[in-house]
């Protein structure tokens, strides 16, 4: 919950904060896909989410003046371009993201 306030705590304010947050989330997502594969999970697969805070991300490249949208845009870019964030996924995180990810944010 609210990874933009925790991973790292400067994710919305430090210049490299949004990229560090996004890399953390894509790594965790990739690990969940690994766990599913390792356990042989079949059938209808669940969706994933990372619920962001309603904070403004002044350090985000896009939507830097709008609550939550900058963080969502940063994660979207990382899911589609993991190499740009210094991450090499073990799974096709882009396809899994498009098929199974639901964006969310808190409002209080």
GROMACS .gro file of C-alpha atoms in nm, residues 28-74:
model
   47
   28UNK     CA    1   0.818  -0.745  -0.717
   29UNK     CA    2   0.571  -0.804  -1.001
   30UNK     CA    3   0.825  -1.021  -1.184
   31UNK     CA    4   0.882  -1.220  -0.862
   32UNK     CA    5   0.508  -1.281  -0.826
   33UNK     CA    6   0.496  -1.414  -1.182
   34UNK     CA    7   0.790  -1.642  -1.094
   35UNK     CA    8   0.606  -1.768  -0.785
   36UNK     CA    9   0.298  -1.850  -0.993
   37UNK     CA   10   0.513  -2.039  -1.242
   38UNK     CA   11   0.704  -2.226  -0.968
   39UNK     CA   12   0.380  -2.333  -0.801
   40UNK     CA   13   0.213  -2.434  -1.126
   41UNK     CA   14  -0.078  -2.195  -1.081
   42UNK     CA   15  -0.339  -2.251  -1.352
   43UNK     CA   16  -0.689  -2.141  -1.435
   44UNK     CA   17  -0.812  -1.784  -1.426
   45UNK     CA   18  -0.525  -1.579  -1.287
   46UNK     CA   19  -0.577  -1.291  -1.045
   47UNK     CA   20  -0.509  -0.928  -1.127
   48UNK     CA   21  -0.238  -0.733  -0.948
   49UNK     CA   22  -0.229  -0.376  -0.824
   50UNK     CA   23  -0.001  -0.133  -0.645
   51UNK     CA   24  -0.216   0.122  -0.466
   52UNK     CA   25  -0.050   0.461  -0.470
   53UNK     CA   26  -0.106   0.749  -0.231
   54UNK     CA   27  -0.291   1.062  -0.341
   55UNK     CA   28   0.035   1.255  -0.314
   56UNK     CA   29   0.165   1.485  -0.583
   57UNK     CA   30   0.488   1.355  -0.735
   58UNK     CA   31   0.688   1.664  -0.813
   59UNK     CA   32   0.980   1.449  -0.927
   60UNK     CA   33   0.773   1.251  -1.180
   61UNK     CA   34   0.829   1.324  -1.549
   62UNK     CA   35   0.457   1.332  -1.628
   63UNK     CA   36   0.159   1.469  -1.435
   64UNK     CA   37   0.392   1.622  -1.176
   65UNK     CA   38   0.117   1.853  -1.053
   66UNK     CA   39  -0.162   1.597  -1.023
   67UNK     CA   40  -0.210   1.357  -0.733
   68UNK     CA   41  -0.126   0.988  -0.801
   69UNK     CA   42  -0.110   1.021  -1.180
   70UNK     CA   43   0.265   1.083  -1.196
   71UNK     CA   44   0.334   0.766  -0.999
   72UNK     CA   45   0.098   0.565  -1.220
   73UNK     CA   46   0.261   0.703  -1.537
   74UNK     CA   47   0.609   0.617  -1.404
   0.00000   0.00000   0.00000
